[in-house]
Coordinates of C-alpha atoms in Angstrom, one line a residue:
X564 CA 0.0 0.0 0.0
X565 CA 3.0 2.2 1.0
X566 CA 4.5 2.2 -2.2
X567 CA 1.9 2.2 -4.5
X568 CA 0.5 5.9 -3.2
X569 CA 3.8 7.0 -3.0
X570 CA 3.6 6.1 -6.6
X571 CA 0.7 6.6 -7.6
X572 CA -0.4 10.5 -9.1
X573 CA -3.9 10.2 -7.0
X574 CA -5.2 9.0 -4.1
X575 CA -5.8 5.6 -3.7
X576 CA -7.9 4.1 -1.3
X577 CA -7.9 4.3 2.2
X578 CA -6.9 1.3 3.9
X579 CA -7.8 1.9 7.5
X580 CA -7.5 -2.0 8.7
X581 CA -4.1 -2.1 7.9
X582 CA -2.7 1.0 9.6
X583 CA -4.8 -0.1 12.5
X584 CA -3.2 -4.1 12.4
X585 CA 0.2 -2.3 12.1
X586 CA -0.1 -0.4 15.0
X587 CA -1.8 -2.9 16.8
X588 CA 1.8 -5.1 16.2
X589 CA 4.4 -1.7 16.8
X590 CA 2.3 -1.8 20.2
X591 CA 2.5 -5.4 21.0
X592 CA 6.6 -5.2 20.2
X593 CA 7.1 -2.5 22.3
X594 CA 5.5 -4.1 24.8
X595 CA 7.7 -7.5 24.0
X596 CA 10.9 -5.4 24.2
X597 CA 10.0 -3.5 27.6
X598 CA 10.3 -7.2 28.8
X599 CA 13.4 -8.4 27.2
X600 CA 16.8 -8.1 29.0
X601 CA 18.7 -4.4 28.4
X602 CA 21.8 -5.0 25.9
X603 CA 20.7 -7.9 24.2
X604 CA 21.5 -8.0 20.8
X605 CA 17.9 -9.2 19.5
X606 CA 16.7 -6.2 21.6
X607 CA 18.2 -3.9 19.7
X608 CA 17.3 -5.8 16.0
X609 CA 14.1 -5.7 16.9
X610 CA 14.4 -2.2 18.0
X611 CA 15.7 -1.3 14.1
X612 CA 12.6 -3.3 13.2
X613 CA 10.3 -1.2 15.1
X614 CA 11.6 2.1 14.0
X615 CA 11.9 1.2 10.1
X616 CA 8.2 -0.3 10.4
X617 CA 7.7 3.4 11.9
X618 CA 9.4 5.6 9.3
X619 CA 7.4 3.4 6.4
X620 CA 3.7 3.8 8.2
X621 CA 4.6 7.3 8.6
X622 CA 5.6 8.1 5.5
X623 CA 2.5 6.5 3.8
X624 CA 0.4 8.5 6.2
X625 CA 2.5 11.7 5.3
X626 CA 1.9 11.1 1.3
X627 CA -1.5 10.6 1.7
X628 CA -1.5 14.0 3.6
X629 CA 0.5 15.8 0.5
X630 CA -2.0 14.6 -1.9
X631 CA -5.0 15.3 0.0
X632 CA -3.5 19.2 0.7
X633 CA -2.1 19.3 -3.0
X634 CA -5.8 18.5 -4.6
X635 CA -8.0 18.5 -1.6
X636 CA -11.2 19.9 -3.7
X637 CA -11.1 16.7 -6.0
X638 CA -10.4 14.5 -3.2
X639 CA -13.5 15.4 -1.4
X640 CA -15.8 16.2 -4.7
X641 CA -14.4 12.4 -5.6
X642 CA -15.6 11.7 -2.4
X643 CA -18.9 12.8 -2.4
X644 CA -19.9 11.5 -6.0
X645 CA -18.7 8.2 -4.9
X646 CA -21.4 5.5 -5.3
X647 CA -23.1 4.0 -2.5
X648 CA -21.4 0.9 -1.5
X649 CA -18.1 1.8 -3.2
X650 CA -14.8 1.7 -1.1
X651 CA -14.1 5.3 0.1
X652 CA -10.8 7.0 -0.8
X653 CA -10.6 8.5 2.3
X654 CA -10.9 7.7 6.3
X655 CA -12.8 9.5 8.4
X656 CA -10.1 11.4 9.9
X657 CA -8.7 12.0 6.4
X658 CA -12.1 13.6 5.3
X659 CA -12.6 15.7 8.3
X660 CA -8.8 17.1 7.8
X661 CA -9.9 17.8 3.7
X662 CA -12.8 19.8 4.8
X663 CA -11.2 21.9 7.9
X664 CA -8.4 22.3 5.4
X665 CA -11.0 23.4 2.4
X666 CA -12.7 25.7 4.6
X667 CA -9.6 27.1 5.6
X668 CA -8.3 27.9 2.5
X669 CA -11.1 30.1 1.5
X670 CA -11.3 31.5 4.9
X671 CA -7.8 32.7 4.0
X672 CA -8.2 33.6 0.4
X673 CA -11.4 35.5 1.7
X674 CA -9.3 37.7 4.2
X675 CA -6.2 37.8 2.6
X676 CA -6.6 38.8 -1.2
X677 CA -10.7 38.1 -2.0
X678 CA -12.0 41.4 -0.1
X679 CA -9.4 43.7 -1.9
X680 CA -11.1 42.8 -5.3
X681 CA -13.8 44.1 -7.3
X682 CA -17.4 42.4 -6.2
X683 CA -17.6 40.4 -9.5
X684 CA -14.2 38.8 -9.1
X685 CA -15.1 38.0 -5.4
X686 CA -16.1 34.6 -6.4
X687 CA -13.6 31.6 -6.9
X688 CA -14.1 28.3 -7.5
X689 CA -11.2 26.0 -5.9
X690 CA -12.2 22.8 -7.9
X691 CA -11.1 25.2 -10.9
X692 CA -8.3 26.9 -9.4
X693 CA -6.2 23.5 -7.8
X694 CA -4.9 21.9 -10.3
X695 CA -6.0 18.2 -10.7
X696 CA -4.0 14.8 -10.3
X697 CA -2.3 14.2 -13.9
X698 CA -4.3 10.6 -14.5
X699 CA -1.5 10.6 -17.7
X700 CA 1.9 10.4 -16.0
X701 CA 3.7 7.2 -15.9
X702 CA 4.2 5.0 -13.1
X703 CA 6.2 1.9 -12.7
X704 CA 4.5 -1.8 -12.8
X705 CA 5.1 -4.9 -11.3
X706 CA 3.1 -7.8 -12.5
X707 CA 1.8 -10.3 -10.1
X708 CA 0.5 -13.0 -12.0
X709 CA 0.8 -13.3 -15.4
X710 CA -2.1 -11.4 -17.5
X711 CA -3.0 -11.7 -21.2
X712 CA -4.3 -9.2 -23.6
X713 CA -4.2 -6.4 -22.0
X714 CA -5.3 -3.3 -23.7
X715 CA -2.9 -0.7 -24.0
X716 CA -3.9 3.3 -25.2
X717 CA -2.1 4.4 -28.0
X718 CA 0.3 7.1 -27.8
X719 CA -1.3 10.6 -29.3
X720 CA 0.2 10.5 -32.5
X721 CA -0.8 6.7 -32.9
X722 CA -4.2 5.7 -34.1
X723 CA -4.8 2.0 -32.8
X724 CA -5.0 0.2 -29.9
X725 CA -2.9 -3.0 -29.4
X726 CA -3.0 -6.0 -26.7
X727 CA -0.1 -6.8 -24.5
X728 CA 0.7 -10.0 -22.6
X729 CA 2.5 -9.0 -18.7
X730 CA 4.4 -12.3 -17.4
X731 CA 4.0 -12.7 -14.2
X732 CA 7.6 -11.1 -12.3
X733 CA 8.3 -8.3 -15.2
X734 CA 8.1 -4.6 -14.5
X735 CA 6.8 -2.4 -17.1
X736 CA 6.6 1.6 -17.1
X737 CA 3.0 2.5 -18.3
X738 CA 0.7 5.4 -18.6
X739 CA -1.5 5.5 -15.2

């Protein structure tokens, strides 16, 4: 999950039951090392462990945060057209940070810069004004399992379509 929204040009889906199961297991190793003798060599492995396990759930938490602050009035206008039943791209805490953060941008571009204008260019739309994830960079692509025929867009100054196979183990860099 880490390293495909560090990846990834948009937000991906939240995925609250794993930051919660990792959390849960940083906790239960602390705890396991509070009981461990001082100096031991395992102690301070583990101790490595812990902090690396740290540093990666933090930074997936801290590049969902960029993404939501870079394009926060997508995020939450993807949000709300989401259809009922469909995973949600953000967690609750996530959503209430968008908003507080959405209404504190105009709050600021009110007082700041808005008032000092003419009446008819008092009015901005954010969704308009932040720019929007670019859906057509490339990202990097390790396959899985082996897939067949998969459709491929042609480049703009190519007219068809064309089918690749991905073997299972190969990397690829594709359009997102």
């Amino acid at each position: 999950a880490w390293l495909n929204e560090k990846f990834a040009p948009e937000l991906l889906e939240s995925k609250p039951e794993i930051i919660e199961c990792v959390v849960e297991q940083l906790d239960h190793m602390e705890a396991n090392l509070k009981r461990a003798k001082i100096g031991d060599l395992k102690v301070s492995v583990h101790r490595m462990e812990i902090e690396r396990i740290r540093y990666v759930l933090s930074s997936y938490l801290r590049c969902r945060l960029v993404k939501i602050e870079k394009f926060f009035p997508h995020v939450l206008e993807k949000e709300k057209s989401r259809a009922e039943g469909e995973p949600s791209i953000l967690s609750p805490e996530e959503f209430a940070f968008a908003k507080e953060y959405m209404a504190n941008t105009e709050t600021y571009l009110k007082n700041v810069a808005l008032k000092h204008m003419p009446p008819n260019l008092q009015k901005v739309s954010l969704l308009k004004s932040v720019p929007k994830p670019n859906l057509d960079s490339f990202v990097f692509l390790r396959v899985l399992e082996r897939q067949e025929n998969i459709l491929v867009e042609p480049e703009a100054d190519e007219q068809r379509w064309y089918t690749i196979d991905l073997e299972e183990g190969s990397q690829h860099l594709i359009r997102y």
